[in-house]
């Protein structure tokens, strides 16, 4: 009887905690699962829950996480010093983010395509303003969600955080027949925001080029 048992074990091959790589093995009656490999999705789970689960915004992979533009919103981007002056003006805006020395104003989808024409219409065409728009196919670094621990200095943060449904009031061109008002379907006015942004970008550029007096 003892010889028969040994023969059975020998014919079954070596016994170990696992079989081939990635398979589930066993020791006696205890099942040993394969090692769990961390996924990128797990690393950014808290942020993806807020952006995708709460706001319904699409996140692209990578580190840091990127928000996809041209779907729920476009982005108007300008130097931070000019953006700070825009925020002091009585011009309604949507959510606003700060990323290093750049400020990003969220505007309605399709607004990026209108920027060049608006600047021409406002007589800023051909003037170097360092004012750009990001739309379809673009990306925006996802700022730290409100109430979360702040990231290292220079990381993306919200100055005016988004809220659920904020897309309905993003700055946009007026709908046909609505003039330049700030109705729910037309937002607070893309024209006013672009005009203010262009003016402040021009002022900031001139200020940077002007020699400043030395402190006494």
Coordinates of C-alpha atoms in Angstrom, one line a residue:
X1 CA 0.0 0.0 0.0
X2 CA 2.8 2.4 0.9
X3 CA 4.6 1.7 -2.4
X4 CA 1.4 2.4 -4.4
X5 CA 0.9 5.8 -2.8
X6 CA 4.5 6.9 -3.5
X7 CA 4.1 5.9 -7.1
X8 CA 0.9 8.0 -7.4
X9 CA 2.7 11.1 -6.1
X10 CA 5.7 10.5 -8.4
X11 CA 3.5 10.3 -11.5
X12 CA 1.6 13.5 -10.7
X13 CA 4.8 15.6 -10.9
X14 CA 6.2 18.0 -8.3
X15 CA 3.8 19.7 -5.9
X16 CA 4.3 23.4 -5.1
X17 CA 2.2 26.4 -3.9
X18 CA 1.5 27.4 -7.5
X19 CA 1.4 25.9 -11.0
X20 CA 2.5 27.8 -14.1
X21 CA 3.1 31.5 -13.7
X22 CA -0.1 33.4 -13.0
X23 CA -2.2 30.3 -12.2
X24 CA -3.9 29.4 -9.0
X25 CA -2.1 26.7 -7.0
X26 CA -2.9 24.8 -3.8
X27 CA -1.2 23.5 -0.8
X28 CA -3.2 20.6 0.6
X29 CA -6.8 21.9 0.7
X30 CA -5.8 25.7 0.8
X31 CA -6.1 27.6 -2.5
X32 CA -3.3 30.1 -3.1
X33 CA -4.3 32.9 -5.5
X34 CA -1.7 34.4 -7.8
X35 CA 0.0 37.6 -6.6
X36 CA -2.1 40.8 -7.2
X37 CA -0.5 43.2 -9.6
X38 CA -1.3 46.9 -8.8
X39 CA -3.0 48.7 -11.6
X40 CA -2.8 52.4 -12.5
X41 CA -6.6 52.7 -12.0
X42 CA -6.1 51.7 -8.3
X43 CA -3.5 54.5 -7.8
X44 CA -5.8 57.3 -8.9
X45 CA -9.1 55.7 -7.6
X46 CA -10.1 58.6 -5.3
X47 CA -9.7 61.2 -8.0
X48 CA -11.3 59.1 -10.7
X49 CA -14.3 58.6 -8.4
X50 CA -14.8 62.3 -8.0
X51 CA -14.2 63.3 -11.6
X52 CA -15.9 60.4 -13.4
X53 CA -18.4 59.2 -10.7
X54 CA -19.5 62.6 -9.4
X55 CA -19.0 65.1 -12.2
X56 CA -19.2 62.6 -15.1
X57 CA -15.9 63.9 -16.6
X58 CA -13.6 61.6 -18.6
X59 CA -10.1 61.0 -17.2
X60 CA -7.2 59.9 -19.4
X61 CA -4.5 57.6 -18.1
X62 CA -1.1 58.6 -17.0
X63 CA 0.5 60.4 -14.1
X64 CA -0.6 63.0 -13.3
X65 CA -4.2 62.2 -14.4
X66 CA -5.5 64.2 -17.3
X67 CA -9.0 65.5 -18.0
X68 CA -10.2 65.2 -21.6
X69 CA -11.2 68.5 -23.2
X70 CA -13.6 69.0 -26.0
X71 CA -16.3 66.8 -24.5
X72 CA -17.8 68.5 -21.5
X73 CA -15.7 71.6 -21.7
X74 CA -12.9 73.5 -23.5
X75 CA -10.2 75.4 -21.8
X76 CA -9.1 79.1 -22.2
X77 CA -5.4 79.2 -21.0
X78 CA -3.4 82.3 -20.2
X79 CA -0.5 83.5 -17.9
X80 CA -1.4 83.3 -14.2
X81 CA -0.7 87.1 -13.6
X82 CA -3.2 88.0 -16.4
X83 CA -5.7 85.4 -15.2
X84 CA -5.5 86.9 -11.6
X85 CA -6.6 90.3 -13.0
X86 CA -9.4 88.7 -15.0
X87 CA -10.7 87.2 -11.7
X88 CA -10.8 90.7 -10.2
X89 CA -13.0 91.9 -13.0
X90 CA -16.9 91.7 -12.8
X91 CA -16.8 89.0 -15.5
X92 CA -18.7 85.8 -14.7
X93 CA -16.6 82.7 -15.2
X94 CA -17.0 79.0 -14.8
X95 CA -14.5 76.8 -12.9
X96 CA -10.9 78.0 -12.9
X97 CA -7.7 76.1 -12.3
X98 CA -4.1 77.1 -11.6
X99 CA -1.2 75.0 -13.0
X100 CA 2.1 76.5 -12.2
X101 CA 2.3 79.8 -14.0
X102 CA -0.7 79.2 -16.2
X103 CA -4.4 79.7 -15.4
X104 CA -7.1 77.7 -17.1
X105 CA -10.7 78.9 -17.4
X106 CA -13.3 76.3 -18.4
X107 CA -15.6 77.3 -21.2
X108 CA -18.3 75.6 -23.2
X109 CA -17.4 72.8 -25.7
X110 CA -16.7 74.3 -29.1
X111 CA -15.3 77.6 -27.7
X112 CA -11.7 76.7 -28.7
X113 CA -12.7 76.9 -32.3
X114 CA -14.2 80.4 -31.8
X115 CA -11.2 82.0 -30.2
X116 CA -9.3 83.1 -33.3
X117 CA -12.4 84.6 -34.8
X118 CA -13.4 86.4 -31.6
X119 CA -9.9 87.9 -31.2
X120 CA -10.1 89.2 -34.8
X121 CA -13.6 90.6 -34.1
X122 CA -12.4 92.3 -30.9
X123 CA -9.5 93.8 -32.9
X124 CA -6.8 91.7 -31.1
X125 CA -5.9 89.7 -34.2
X126 CA -2.2 89.4 -34.8
X127 CA -1.3 90.7 -31.3
X128 CA 0.9 88.4 -29.3
X129 CA -1.2 87.7 -26.2
X130 CA -0.1 84.2 -25.0
X131 CA -3.8 83.4 -24.9
X132 CA -4.6 79.9 -26.2
X133 CA -7.6 77.5 -26.2
X134 CA -7.7 73.7 -25.8
X135 CA -10.6 71.8 -27.3
X136 CA -11.2 68.5 -29.0
X137 CA -8.4 66.0 -28.7
X138 CA -6.7 68.0 -25.9
X139 CA -5.8 67.3 -22.3
X140 CA -5.8 69.3 -19.1
X141 CA -3.9 68.2 -15.9
X142 CA -6.6 67.2 -13.4
X143 CA -6.3 69.5 -10.3
X144 CA -6.6 68.2 -6.8
X145 CA -10.3 67.7 -5.9
X146 CA -11.7 70.1 -3.3
X147 CA -11.2 69.1 0.2
X148 CA -8.3 66.7 -0.6
X149 CA -4.7 67.2 0.7
X150 CA -2.8 69.7 -1.5
X151 CA -0.1 68.4 -3.9
X152 CA 3.4 69.8 -4.0
X153 CA 4.0 73.4 -4.9
X154 CA 3.3 74.1 -8.6
X155 CA 0.8 71.2 -8.9
X156 CA -2.7 71.8 -10.5
X157 CA -5.3 73.2 -8.0
X158 CA -8.8 74.5 -8.4
X159 CA -9.3 78.3 -7.7
X160 CA -13.0 78.0 -8.5
X161 CA -13.9 74.3 -8.2
X162 CA -16.5 72.7 -10.6
X163 CA -19.8 71.4 -9.3
X164 CA -22.2 68.8 -10.7
X165 CA -24.0 70.3 -13.7
X166 CA -21.7 73.3 -14.0
X167 CA -21.4 72.7 -17.7
X168 CA -24.8 74.4 -18.2
X169 CA -23.4 77.7 -17.2
X170 CA -19.9 77.7 -18.8
X171 CA -19.0 80.8 -20.8
X172 CA -20.2 80.3 -24.4
X173 CA -21.3 82.2 -27.4
X174 CA -25.0 83.3 -27.1
X175 CA -27.6 81.0 -28.5
X176 CA -29.5 82.3 -31.5
X177 CA -32.0 84.9 -30.5
X178 CA -30.6 85.4 -27.0
X179 CA -28.3 88.4 -27.6
X180 CA -25.3 88.5 -25.2
X181 CA -27.1 87.8 -22.0
X182 CA -26.3 85.2 -19.4
X183 CA -29.2 82.8 -19.9
X184 CA -28.8 79.2 -18.7
X185 CA -28.3 77.8 -22.2
X186 CA -25.8 80.5 -23.3
X187 CA -23.6 80.8 -20.2
X188 CA -22.3 84.1 -18.9
X189 CA -20.8 85.2 -22.2
X190 CA -17.6 84.0 -23.9
X191 CA -17.2 87.3 -25.7
X192 CA -16.9 89.2 -22.4
X193 CA -14.4 86.6 -21.0
X194 CA -12.2 86.6 -24.1
X195 CA -12.2 90.4 -24.2
X196 CA -11.1 90.6 -20.6
X197 CA -8.5 87.9 -21.0
X198 CA -7.0 89.5 -24.1
X199 CA -6.8 92.9 -22.4
X200 CA -5.1 91.5 -19.3
X201 CA -2.8 89.4 -21.3
X202 CA -1.7 92.5 -23.2
X203 CA -1.2 94.5 -20.1
X204 CA 0.7 91.8 -18.3
X205 CA 3.0 91.4 -21.4
X206 CA 3.7 95.2 -21.4
X207 CA 4.4 95.1 -17.7
X208 CA 6.9 92.3 -18.0
X209 CA 8.8 94.2 -20.7
X210 CA 8.8 97.5 -18.8
X211 CA 12.0 98.0 -16.6
X212 CA 10.9 98.2 -13.0
X213 CA 12.5 100.8 -10.7
X214 CA 15.0 99.4 -8.1
X215 CA 13.8 99.4 -4.5
X216 CA 15.5 102.1 -2.4

